[in-house]
């Protein structure tokens, strides 16, 4: 039975719903722990920071579902909702695979972060040879 993929907008809305479910559950857990609104506790970020983090996570869930849905890869609202639920984890895992490492900076500016660069494999030792499967590969980066 062939499937009709969800449109980009449908995927984004189902992803947004999945993200919203996670946010609602996290807020409920925070209310049970703190017995008050999380942003009213002295050791927690204020309301603007809390709202910004929620909006960013909702956007990540909707955006990831829309991105995959635009490629025609989502066949059901359940799949798009799961992408919304798991978006922060998926994005974190993907970024870990990229393996960005900070470079050395002589004097970083007060409000800046260190520049990032891709980590490179170590250079070959003078007498070291490539593995047989690597030597036959025509792909050169």
mmCIF file of N, CA and C in Angstrom:
data_model
loop_
_atom_site.group_PDB
_atom_site.id
_atom_site.type_symbol
_atom_site.label_atom_id
_atom_site.label_comp_id
_atom_site.label_asym_id
_atom_site.label_seq_id
_atom_site.Cartn_x
_atom_site.Cartn_y
_atom_site.Cartn_z
ATOM 1 N N UNK A 1 0.836 -1.177 0.000
ATOM 2 C CA UNK A 1 0.000 0.000 0.000
ATOM 3 C C UNK A 1 0.887 1.248 0.000
ATOM 4 N N UNK A 2 0.827 2.041 -1.066
ATOM 5 C CA UNK A 2 1.662 3.242 -1.127
ATOM 6 C C UNK A 2 1.178 4.282 -0.117
ATOM 7 N N UNK A 3 2.109 5.045 0.389
ATOM 8 C CA UNK A 3 1.735 6.052 1.372
ATOM 9 C C UNK A 3 1.778 7.441 0.753
ATOM 10 N N UNK A 4 0.948 8.302 1.277
ATOM 11 C CA UNK A 4 0.923 9.706 0.873
ATOM 12 C C UNK A 4 1.703 10.481 1.935
ATOM 13 N N UNK A 5 2.877 11.015 1.587
ATOM 14 C CA UNK A 5 3.658 11.720 2.606
ATOM 15 C C UNK A 5 2.939 12.975 3.090
ATOM 16 N N UNK A 6 3.225 13.331 4.330
ATOM 17 C CA UNK A 6 2.675 14.566 4.889
ATOM 18 C C UNK A 6 3.299 15.765 4.187
ATOM 19 N N UNK A 7 2.539 16.838 4.096
ATOM 20 C CA UNK A 7 3.103 18.066 3.542
ATOM 21 C C UNK A 7 4.071 18.668 4.558
ATOM 22 N N UNK A 8 4.839 19.641 4.124
ATOM 23 C CA UNK A 8 5.782 20.308 5.016
ATOM 24 C C UNK A 8 5.053 20.961 6.183
ATOM 25 N N UNK A 9 3.937 21.613 5.908
ATOM 26 C CA UNK A 9 3.181 22.292 6.967
ATOM 27 C C UNK A 9 2.569 21.296 7.940
ATOM 28 N N UNK A 10 2.015 20.207 7.420
ATOM 29 C CA UNK A 10 1.461 19.172 8.304
ATOM 30 C C UNK A 10 2.557 18.596 9.196
ATOM 31 N N UNK A 11 3.702 18.317 8.608
ATOM 32 C CA UNK A 11 4.820 17.780 9.380
ATOM 33 C C UNK A 11 5.241 18.745 10.477
ATOM 34 N N UNK A 12 5.336 20.031 10.133
ATOM 35 C CA UNK A 12 5.746 21.035 11.118
ATOM 36 C C UNK A 12 4.736 21.134 12.257
ATOM 37 N N UNK A 13 3.455 21.105 11.932
ATOM 38 C CA UNK A 13 2.433 21.221 12.981
ATOM 39 C C UNK A 13 2.422 20.001 13.897
ATOM 40 N N UNK A 14 2.590 18.799 13.334
ATOM 41 C CA UNK A 14 2.643 17.605 14.178
ATOM 42 C C UNK A 14 3.921 17.597 15.015
ATOM 43 N N UNK A 15 5.021 18.068 14.431
ATOM 44 C CA UNK A 15 6.268 18.193 15.190
ATOM 45 C C UNK A 15 6.132 19.199 16.318
ATOM 46 N N UNK A 16 5.436 20.304 16.043
ATOM 47 C CA UNK A 16 5.182 21.306 17.078
ATOM 48 C C UNK A 16 4.350 20.704 18.205
ATOM 49 N N UNK A 17 3.345 19.913 17.872
ATOM 50 C CA UNK A 17 2.529 19.264 18.899
ATOM 51 C C UNK A 17 3.382 18.319 19.753
ATOM 52 N N UNK A 18 4.244 17.541 19.120
ATOM 53 C CA UNK A 18 5.126 16.649 19.869
ATOM 54 C C UNK A 18 6.031 17.426 20.818
ATOM 55 N N UNK A 19 6.594 18.532 20.351
ATOM 56 C CA UNK A 19 7.443 19.372 21.203
ATOM 57 C C UNK A 19 6.640 19.979 22.345
ATOM 58 N N UNK A 20 5.421 20.397 22.046
ATOM 59 C CA UNK A 20 4.565 20.982 23.077
ATOM 60 C C UNK A 20 4.246 19.970 24.174
ATOM 61 N N UNK A 21 4.020 18.728 23.795
ATOM 62 C CA UNK A 21 3.745 17.681 24.790
ATOM 63 C C UNK A 21 4.921 17.536 25.747
ATOM 64 N N UNK A 22 6.134 17.516 25.201
ATOM 65 C CA UNK A 22 7.324 17.397 26.052
ATOM 66 C C UNK A 22 7.433 18.602 26.979
ATOM 67 N N UNK A 23 7.227 19.795 26.455
ATOM 68 C CA UNK A 23 7.329 21.003 27.279
ATOM 69 C C UNK A 23 6.289 20.997 28.392
ATOM 70 N N UNK A 24 5.074 20.562 28.072
ATOM 71 C CA UNK A 24 4.024 20.506 29.094
ATOM 72 C C UNK A 24 4.381 19.515 30.193
ATOM 73 N N UNK A 25 4.915 18.358 29.813
ATOM 74 C CA UNK A 25 5.317 17.367 30.813
ATOM 75 C C UNK A 25 6.473 17.878 31.669
ATOM 76 N N UNK A 26 7.428 18.561 31.055
ATOM 77 C CA UNK A 26 8.555 19.108 31.819
ATOM 78 C C UNK A 26 8.095 20.209 32.772
ATOM 79 N N UNK A 27 7.164 21.054 32.343
ATOM 80 C CA UNK A 27 6.640 22.095 33.226
ATOM 81 C C UNK A 27 5.886 21.460 34.391
ATOM 82 N N UNK A 28 5.105 20.436 34.107
ATOM 83 C CA UNK A 28 4.392 19.738 35.182
ATOM 84 C C UNK A 28 5.344 19.135 36.198
ATOM 85 N N UNK A 29 6.416 18.526 35.739
ATOM 86 C CA UNK A 29 7.404 17.948 36.650
ATOM 87 C C UNK A 29 8.092 19.035 37.471
ATOM 88 N N UNK A 30 8.398 20.172 36.841
ATOM 89 C CA UNK A 30 9.037 21.278 37.564
ATOM 90 C C UNK A 30 8.096 21.848 38.622
ATOM 91 N N UNK A 31 6.811 21.923 38.313
ATOM 92 C CA UNK A 31 5.834 22.425 39.286
ATOM 93 C C UNK A 31 5.723 21.478 40.480
ATOM 94 N N UNK A 32 5.750 20.180 40.231
ATOM 95 C CA UNK A 32 5.689 19.223 41.332
ATOM 96 C C UNK A 32 6.927 19.300 42.220
ATOM 97 N N UNK A 33 8.099 19.454 41.590
ATOM 98 C CA UNK A 33 9.343 19.540 42.361
ATOM 99 C C UNK A 33 9.422 20.816 43.180
ATOM 100 N N UNK A 34 9.138 21.952 42.544
ATOM 101 C CA UNK A 34 9.373 23.254 43.178
ATOM 102 C C UNK A 34 8.168 23.769 43.949
ATOM 103 N N UNK A 35 7.002 23.233 43.687
ATOM 104 C CA UNK A 35 5.756 23.694 44.307
ATOM 105 C C UNK A 35 5.441 25.153 43.952
ATOM 106 N N UNK A 36 6.084 25.659 42.940
ATOM 107 C CA UNK A 36 5.834 27.008 42.433
ATOM 108 C C UNK A 36 6.298 27.060 40.977
ATOM 109 N N UNK A 37 6.041 28.167 40.319
ATOM 110 C CA UNK A 37 6.501 28.316 38.942
ATOM 111 C C UNK A 37 8.025 28.321 38.917
ATOM 112 N N UNK A 38 8.627 27.607 37.975
ATOM 113 C CA UNK A 38 10.090 27.463 37.978
ATOM 114 C C UNK A 38 10.837 28.795 37.907
ATOM 115 N N UNK A 39 10.336 29.756 37.163
ATOM 116 C CA UNK A 39 11.038 31.026 36.999
ATOM 117 C C UNK A 39 10.922 31.928 38.226
ATOM 118 N N UNK A 40 10.116 31.543 39.209
ATOM 119 C CA UNK A 40 9.989 32.331 40.439
ATOM 120 C C UNK A 40 10.969 31.881 41.518
ATOM 121 N N UNK A 41 11.640 30.780 41.297
ATOM 122 C CA UNK A 41 12.631 30.316 42.260
ATOM 123 C C UNK A 41 13.908 31.128 42.093
ATOM 124 N N UNK A 42 14.601 31.432 43.194
ATOM 125 C CA UNK A 42 15.802 32.262 43.095
ATOM 126 C C UNK A 42 16.958 31.599 42.340
ATOM 127 N N UNK A 43 17.031 30.284 42.331
ATOM 128 C CA UNK A 43 18.137 29.601 41.667
ATOM 129 C C UNK A 43 17.842 29.239 40.206
ATOM 130 N N UNK A 44 16.733 29.694 39.668
ATOM 131 C CA UNK A 44 16.341 29.388 38.299
ATOM 132 C C UNK A 44 16.363 30.647 37.437
ATOM 133 N N UNK A 45 16.520 30.492 36.114
ATOM 134 C CA UNK A 45 16.445 31.658 35.227
ATOM 135 C C UNK A 45 15.067 32.306 35.301
ATOM 136 N N UNK A 46 14.987 33.571 34.958
ATOM 137 C CA UNK A 46 13.730 34.301 35.004
ATOM 138 C C UNK A 46 12.780 33.902 33.878
ATOM 139 N N UNK A 47 11.611 34.522 33.879
ATOM 140 C CA UNK A 47 10.578 34.212 32.893
ATOM 141 C C UNK A 47 11.043 34.441 31.448
ATOM 142 N N UNK A 48 11.721 35.564 31.128
ATOM 143 C CA UNK A 48 12.143 35.740 29.729
ATOM 144 C C UNK A 48 13.070 34.624 29.236
ATOM 145 N N UNK A 49 14.007 34.208 30.068
ATOM 146 C CA UNK A 49 14.920 33.127 29.670
ATOM 147 C C UNK A 49 14.159 31.806 29.528
ATOM 148 N N UNK A 50 13.230 31.568 30.435
ATOM 149 C CA UNK A 50 12.432 30.343 30.376
ATOM 150 C C UNK A 50 11.603 30.317 29.089
ATOM 151 N N UNK A 51 10.931 31.418 28.784
ATOM 152 C CA UNK A 51 10.116 31.481 27.563
ATOM 153 C C UNK A 51 10.968 31.340 26.309
ATOM 154 N N UNK A 52 12.143 31.957 26.319
ATOM 155 C CA UNK A 52 13.028 31.843 25.158
ATOM 156 C C UNK A 52 13.439 30.388 24.932
ATOM 157 N N UNK A 53 13.760 29.676 26.008
ATOM 158 C CA UNK A 53 14.165 28.278 25.851
ATOM 159 C C UNK A 53 13.008 27.421 25.342
ATOM 160 N N UNK A 54 11.798 27.696 25.817
ATOM 161 C CA UNK A 54 10.628 26.933 25.359
ATOM 162 C C UNK A 54 10.367 27.211 23.881
ATOM 163 N N UNK A 55 10.416 28.472 23.482
ATOM 164 C CA UNK A 55 10.169 28.824 22.075
ATOM 165 C C UNK A 55 11.222 28.177 21.172
ATOM 166 N N UNK A 56 12.480 28.186 21.611
ATOM 167 C CA UNK A 56 13.536 27.574 20.800
ATOM 168 C C UNK A 56 13.338 26.067 20.663
ATOM 169 N N UNK A 57 12.937 25.412 21.738
ATOM 170 C CA UNK A 57 12.710 23.961 21.655
ATOM 171 C C UNK A 57 11.489 23.639 20.802
ATOM 172 N N UNK A 58 10.437 24.451 20.902
ATOM 173 C CA UNK A 58 9.265 24.238 20.042
ATOM 174 C C UNK A 58 9.636 24.435 18.576
ATOM 175 N N UNK A 59 10.428 25.469 18.305
ATOM 176 C CA UNK A 59 10.860 25.731 16.928
ATOM 177 C C UNK A 59 11.749 24.603 16.409
ATOM 178 N N UNK A 60 12.594 24.056 17.267
ATOM 179 C CA UNK A 60 13.457 22.947 16.842
ATOM 180 C C UNK A 60 12.622 21.723 16.469
ATOM 181 N N UNK A 61 11.615 21.421 17.266
ATOM 182 C CA UNK A 61 10.754 20.276 16.966
ATOM 183 C C UNK A 61 9.979 20.462 15.680
ATOM 184 N N UNK A 62 9.381 21.639 15.523
ATOM 185 C CA UNK A 62 8.617 21.919 14.303
ATOM 186 C C UNK A 62 9.546 21.991 13.095
ATOM 187 N N UNK A 63 10.698 22.603 13.271
ATOM 188 C CA UNK A 63 11.640 22.757 12.157
ATOM 189 C C UNK A 63 12.202 21.436 11.676
ATOM 190 N N UNK A 64 12.586 20.576 12.599
ATOM 191 C CA UNK A 64 13.129 19.280 12.205
ATOM 192 C C UNK A 64 12.065 18.437 11.501
ATOM 193 N N UNK A 65 10.849 18.439 12.025
ATOM 194 C CA UNK A 65 9.771 17.686 11.379
ATOM 195 C C UNK A 65 9.465 18.267 9.992
ATOM 196 N N UNK A 66 9.469 19.593 9.869
ATOM 197 C CA UNK A 66 9.224 20.225 8.565
ATOM 198 C C UNK A 66 10.333 19.881 7.579
ATOM 199 N N UNK A 67 11.565 19.895 8.055
ATOM 200 C CA UNK A 67 12.711 19.592 7.190
ATOM 201 C C UNK A 67 12.622 18.175 6.631
ATOM 202 N N UNK A 68 12.332 17.229 7.480
ATOM 203 C CA UNK A 68 12.240 15.839 7.030
ATOM 204 C C UNK A 68 10.952 15.630 6.232
ATOM 205 N N UNK A 69 9.869 16.311 6.634
ATOM 206 C CA UNK A 69 8.617 16.210 5.888
ATOM 207 C C UNK A 69 8.717 16.798 4.493
ATOM 208 N N UNK A 70 9.494 17.871 4.342
ATOM 209 C CA UNK A 70 9.663 18.492 3.022
ATOM 210 C C UNK A 70 10.365 17.551 2.053
ATOM 211 N N UNK A 71 11.117 16.618 2.598
ATOM 212 C CA UNK A 71 11.807 15.630 1.775
ATOM 213 C C UNK A 71 10.906 14.444 1.442
ATOM 214 N N UNK A 72 9.670 14.464 1.929
ATOM 215 C CA UNK A 72 8.728 13.383 1.651
ATOM 216 C C UNK A 72 8.986 12.128 2.452
ATOM 217 N N UNK A 73 9.650 12.256 3.610
ATOM 218 C CA UNK A 73 10.032 11.090 4.393
ATOM 219 C C UNK A 73 9.054 10.747 5.510
ATOM 220 N N UNK A 74 8.052 11.584 5.754
ATOM 221 C CA UNK A 74 7.112 11.336 6.850
ATOM 222 C C UNK A 74 5.767 10.878 6.309
ATOM 223 N N UNK A 75 5.346 9.688 6.751
ATOM 224 C CA UNK A 75 4.103 9.119 6.252
ATOM 225 C C UNK A 75 2.959 9.258 7.233
ATOM 226 N N UNK A 76 3.238 9.653 8.490
ATOM 227 C CA UNK A 76 2.150 9.692 9.457
ATOM 228 C C UNK A 76 2.362 10.815 10.462
ATOM 229 N N UNK A 77 1.272 11.293 11.045
ATOM 230 C CA UNK A 77 1.394 12.287 12.109
ATOM 231 C C UNK A 77 2.200 11.764 13.295
ATOM 232 N N UNK A 78 2.106 10.468 13.560
ATOM 233 C CA UNK A 78 2.857 9.879 14.664
ATOM 234 C C UNK A 78 4.363 10.065 14.458
ATOM 235 N N UNK A 79 4.832 9.814 13.245
ATOM 236 C CA UNK A 79 6.258 9.964 12.943
ATOM 237 C C UNK A 79 6.701 11.420 13.102
ATOM 238 N N UNK A 80 5.878 12.349 12.623
ATOM 239 C CA UNK A 80 6.219 13.768 12.756
ATOM 240 C C UNK A 80 6.189 14.191 14.220
ATOM 241 N N UNK A 81 5.223 13.700 14.982
ATOM 242 C CA UNK A 81 5.158 14.011 16.405
ATOM 243 C C UNK A 81 6.364 13.476 17.156
ATOM 244 N N UNK A 82 6.803 12.267 16.799
ATOM 245 C CA UNK A 82 8.005 11.716 17.429
ATOM 246 C C UNK A 82 9.235 12.560 17.132
ATOM 247 N N UNK A 83 9.311 13.100 15.927
ATOM 248 C CA UNK A 83 10.425 13.991 15.617
ATOM 249 C C UNK A 83 10.377 15.234 16.495
ATOM 250 N N UNK A 84 9.180 15.755 16.722
ATOM 251 C CA UNK A 84 9.044 16.907 17.609
ATOM 252 C C UNK A 84 9.439 16.584 19.038
ATOM 253 N N UNK A 85 9.088 15.391 19.476
ATOM 254 C CA UNK A 85 9.424 14.966 20.837
ATOM 255 C C UNK A 85 10.932 14.788 20.995
ATOM 256 N N UNK A 86 11.571 14.211 20.015
ATOM 257 C CA UNK A 86 12.986 13.863 20.130
ATOM 258 C C UNK A 86 13.934 14.880 19.500
ATOM 259 N N UNK A 87 13.420 15.985 18.966
ATOM 260 C CA UNK A 87 14.263 16.940 18.240
ATOM 261 C C UNK A 87 15.494 17.403 19.017
ATOM 262 N N UNK A 88 15.370 17.851 20.282
ATOM 263 C CA UNK A 88 16.588 18.299 20.964
ATOM 264 C C UNK A 88 17.651 17.202 21.073
ATOM 265 N N UNK A 89 17.224 15.977 21.349
ATOM 266 C CA UNK A 89 18.169 14.873 21.461
ATOM 267 C C UNK A 89 18.808 14.558 20.104
ATOM 268 N N UNK A 90 17.997 14.515 19.048
ATOM 269 C CA UNK A 90 18.527 14.225 17.715
ATOM 270 C C UNK A 90 19.528 15.283 17.278
ATOM 271 N N UNK A 91 19.197 16.545 17.490
ATOM 272 C CA UNK A 91 20.092 17.622 17.084
ATOM 273 C C UNK A 91 21.398 17.558 17.870
ATOM 274 N N UNK A 92 21.306 17.283 19.165
ATOM 275 C CA UNK A 92 22.511 17.158 19.992
ATOM 276 C C UNK A 92 23.396 16.022 19.483
ATOM 277 N N UNK A 93 22.806 14.883 19.175
ATOM 278 C CA UNK A 93 23.587 13.739 18.699
ATOM 279 C C UNK A 93 24.224 14.026 17.338
ATOM 280 N N UNK A 94 23.502 14.692 16.459
ATOM 281 C CA UNK A 94 24.050 15.038 15.142
ATOM 282 C C UNK A 94 25.228 15.997 15.308
ATOM 283 N N UNK A 95 25.080 16.991 16.165
ATOM 284 C CA UNK A 95 26.164 17.942 16.371
ATOM 285 C C UNK A 95 27.381 17.290 17.020
ATOM 286 N N UNK A 96 27.183 16.289 17.847
ATOM 287 C CA UNK A 96 28.323 15.561 18.430
ATOM 288 C C UNK A 96 29.096 14.822 17.348
ATOM 289 N N UNK A 97 28.411 14.362 16.310
ATOM 290 C CA UNK A 97 29.091 13.669 15.225
ATOM 291 C C UNK A 97 29.957 14.607 14.405
ATOM 292 N N UNK A 98 29.586 15.877 14.355
ATOM 293 C CA UNK A 98 30.367 16.865 13.611
ATOM 294 C C UNK A 98 31.697 17.100 14.306
ATOM 295 N N UNK A 99 31.722 16.988 15.648
ATOM 296 C CA UNK A 99 32.925 17.090 16.455
ATOM 297 C C UNK A 99 33.643 18.421 16.258
ATOM 298 N N UNK A 100 32.993 19.487 16.655
ATOM 299 C CA UNK A 100 33.626 20.798 16.625
ATOM 300 C C UNK A 100 34.412 20.986 17.911
ATOM 301 N N UNK A 101 35.655 21.457 17.779
ATOM 302 C CA UNK A 101 36.477 21.691 18.961
ATOM 303 C C UNK A 101 36.946 23.134 18.967
ATOM 304 N N UNK A 102 37.074 23.754 20.142
ATOM 305 C CA UNK A 102 37.553 25.139 20.202
ATOM 306 C C UNK A 102 39.002 25.229 19.754
ATOM 307 N N UNK A 103 39.320 26.297 19.043
ATOM 308 C CA UNK A 103 40.710 26.547 18.655
ATOM 309 C C UNK A 103 41.363 27.411 19.711
ATOM 310 N N UNK A 104 42.668 27.454 19.687
ATOM 311 C CA UNK A 104 43.406 28.286 20.638
ATOM 312 C C UNK A 104 43.242 29.746 20.236
ATOM 313 N N UNK A 105 43.012 30.595 21.197
ATOM 314 C CA UNK A 105 42.917 32.035 20.949
ATOM 315 C C UNK A 105 43.868 32.724 21.910
ATOM 316 N N UNK A 106 44.552 33.721 21.406
ATOM 317 C CA UNK A 106 45.522 34.398 22.254
ATOM 318 C C UNK A 106 44.832 35.256 23.301
ATOM 319 N N UNK A 107 43.881 36.067 22.901
ATOM 320 C CA UNK A 107 43.178 36.924 23.853
ATOM 321 C C UNK A 107 41.719 37.029 23.437
ATOM 322 N N UNK A 108 40.874 36.134 23.935
ATOM 323 C CA UNK A 108 39.465 36.210 23.539
ATOM 324 C C UNK A 108 38.824 37.487 24.063
ATOM 325 N N UNK A 109 37.895 37.994 23.288
ATOM 326 C CA UNK A 109 37.166 39.184 23.706
ATOM 327 C C UNK A 109 36.290 38.851 24.902
ATOM 328 N N UNK A 110 35.930 39.853 25.638
ATOM 329 C CA UNK A 110 35.190 39.643 26.880
ATOM 330 C C UNK A 110 33.873 38.895 26.667
ATOM 331 N N UNK A 111 33.146 39.230 25.625
ATOM 332 C CA UNK A 111 31.820 38.633 25.414
ATOM 333 C C UNK A 111 31.788 37.699 24.213
ATOM 334 N N UNK A 112 32.920 37.175 23.806
ATOM 335 C CA UNK A 112 32.913 36.277 22.656
ATOM 336 C C UNK A 112 33.285 34.874 23.092
ATOM 337 N N UNK A 113 32.998 33.934 22.219
ATOM 338 C CA UNK A 113 33.410 32.561 22.456
ATOM 339 C C UNK A 113 34.590 32.266 21.562
ATOM 340 N N UNK A 114 35.286 31.206 21.874
ATOM 341 C CA UNK A 114 36.406 30.816 21.033
ATOM 342 C C UNK A 114 35.887 30.368 19.674
ATOM 343 N N UNK A 115 36.621 30.661 18.597
ATOM 344 C CA UNK A 115 36.175 30.188 17.282
ATOM 345 C C UNK A 115 36.245 28.674 17.227
ATOM 346 N N UNK A 116 35.386 28.091 16.433
ATOM 347 C CA UNK A 116 35.326 26.640 16.300
ATOM 348 C C UNK A 116 35.913 26.223 14.965
ATOM 349 N N UNK A 117 36.519 25.057 14.943
ATOM 350 C CA UNK A 117 37.020 24.479 13.695
ATOM 351 C C UNK A 117 36.791 22.978 13.765
ATOM 352 N N UNK A 118 36.752 22.357 12.620
ATOM 353 C CA UNK A 118 36.601 20.904 12.588
ATOM 354 C C UNK A 118 37.904 20.265 13.043
ATOM 355 N N UNK A 119 37.770 19.222 13.829
ATOM 356 C CA UNK A 119 38.975 18.506 14.233
ATOM 357 C C UNK A 119 39.419 17.623 13.069
ATOM 358 N N UNK A 120 40.700 17.571 12.836
ATOM 359 C CA UNK A 120 41.258 16.800 11.738
ATOM 360 C C UNK A 120 41.904 15.535 12.283
ATOM 361 N N UNK A 121 41.969 14.485 11.463
ATOM 362 C CA UNK A 121 42.662 13.289 11.929
ATOM 363 C C UNK A 121 44.149 13.588 12.068
ATOM 364 N N UNK A 122 44.850 12.838 12.904
ATOM 365 C CA UNK A 122 46.273 13.093 13.069
ATOM 366 C C UNK A 122 47.021 12.810 11.767
ATOM 367 N N UNK A 123 48.115 13.525 11.522
ATOM 368 C CA UNK A 123 48.868 13.277 10.288
ATOM 369 C C UNK A 123 49.527 11.899 10.324
ATOM 370 N N UNK A 124 49.814 11.364 9.133
ATOM 371 C CA UNK A 124 50.477 10.073 9.042
ATOM 372 C C UNK A 124 51.925 10.213 9.481
ATOM 373 N N UNK A 125 52.418 9.212 10.174
ATOM 374 C CA UNK A 125 53.825 9.156 10.538
ATOM 375 C C UNK A 125 54.608 8.861 9.268
ATOM 376 N N UNK A 126 55.881 9.219 9.234
ATOM 377 C CA UNK A 126 56.682 9.119 8.014
ATOM 378 C C UNK A 126 56.580 7.756 7.336
ATOM 379 N N UNK A 127 56.705 6.658 8.067
ATOM 380 C CA UNK A 127 56.678 5.317 7.470
ATOM 381 C C UNK A 127 55.305 4.657 7.533
ATOM 382 N N UNK A 128 54.302 5.366 8.024
ATOM 383 C CA UNK A 128 52.974 4.782 8.167
ATOM 384 C C UNK A 128 52.273 4.745 6.816
ATOM 385 N N UNK A 129 51.599 3.626 6.545
ATOM 386 C CA UNK A 129 50.875 3.466 5.291
ATOM 387 C C UNK A 129 49.384 3.402 5.584
ATOM 388 N N UNK A 130 48.598 3.741 4.570
ATOM 389 C CA UNK A 130 47.148 3.647 4.700
ATOM 390 C C UNK A 130 46.734 2.182 4.761
ATOM 391 N N UNK A 131 45.602 1.923 5.393
ATOM 392 C CA UNK A 131 45.046 0.576 5.403
ATOM 393 C C UNK A 131 44.688 0.193 3.978
ATOM 394 N N UNK A 132 44.721 -1.115 3.640
ATOM 395 C CA UNK A 132 44.450 -1.532 2.251
ATOM 396 C C UNK A 132 43.120 -1.022 1.714
ATOM 397 N N UNK A 133 42.068 -1.008 2.548
ATOM 398 C CA UNK A 133 40.767 -0.544 2.037
ATOM 399 C C UNK A 133 40.772 0.953 1.784
ATOM 400 N N UNK A 134 41.618 1.728 2.518
ATOM 401 C CA UNK A 134 41.708 3.155 2.293
ATOM 402 C C UNK A 134 42.553 3.487 1.077
ATOM 403 N N UNK A 135 43.568 2.658 0.794
ATOM 404 C CA UNK A 135 44.464 2.924 -0.324
ATOM 405 C C UNK A 135 43.754 2.744 -1.652
ATOM 406 N N UNK A 136 42.788 1.836 -1.735
ATOM 407 C CA UNK A 136 42.097 1.561 -2.992
ATOM 408 C C UNK A 136 40.965 2.537 -3.251
ATOM 409 N N UNK A 137 40.603 3.329 -2.270
ATOM 410 C CA UNK A 137 39.460 4.221 -2.397
ATOM 411 C C UNK A 137 39.778 5.377 -3.321
ATOM 412 N N UNK A 138 38.958 5.592 -4.377
ATOM 413 C CA UNK A 138 39.211 6.717 -5.286
ATOM 414 C C UNK A 138 38.722 8.054 -4.696
ATOM 415 N N UNK A 139 37.977 8.017 -3.599
ATOM 416 C CA UNK A 139 37.448 9.251 -3.011
ATOM 417 C C UNK A 139 38.560 9.997 -2.314
ATOM 418 N N UNK A 140 38.739 11.239 -2.681
ATOM 419 C CA UNK A 140 39.722 12.092 -2.035
ATOM 420 C C UNK A 140 39.015 13.355 -1.608
ATOM 421 N N UNK A 141 39.145 13.717 -0.342
ATOM 422 C CA UNK A 141 38.498 14.943 0.136
ATOM 423 C C UNK A 141 39.385 16.138 -0.093
#
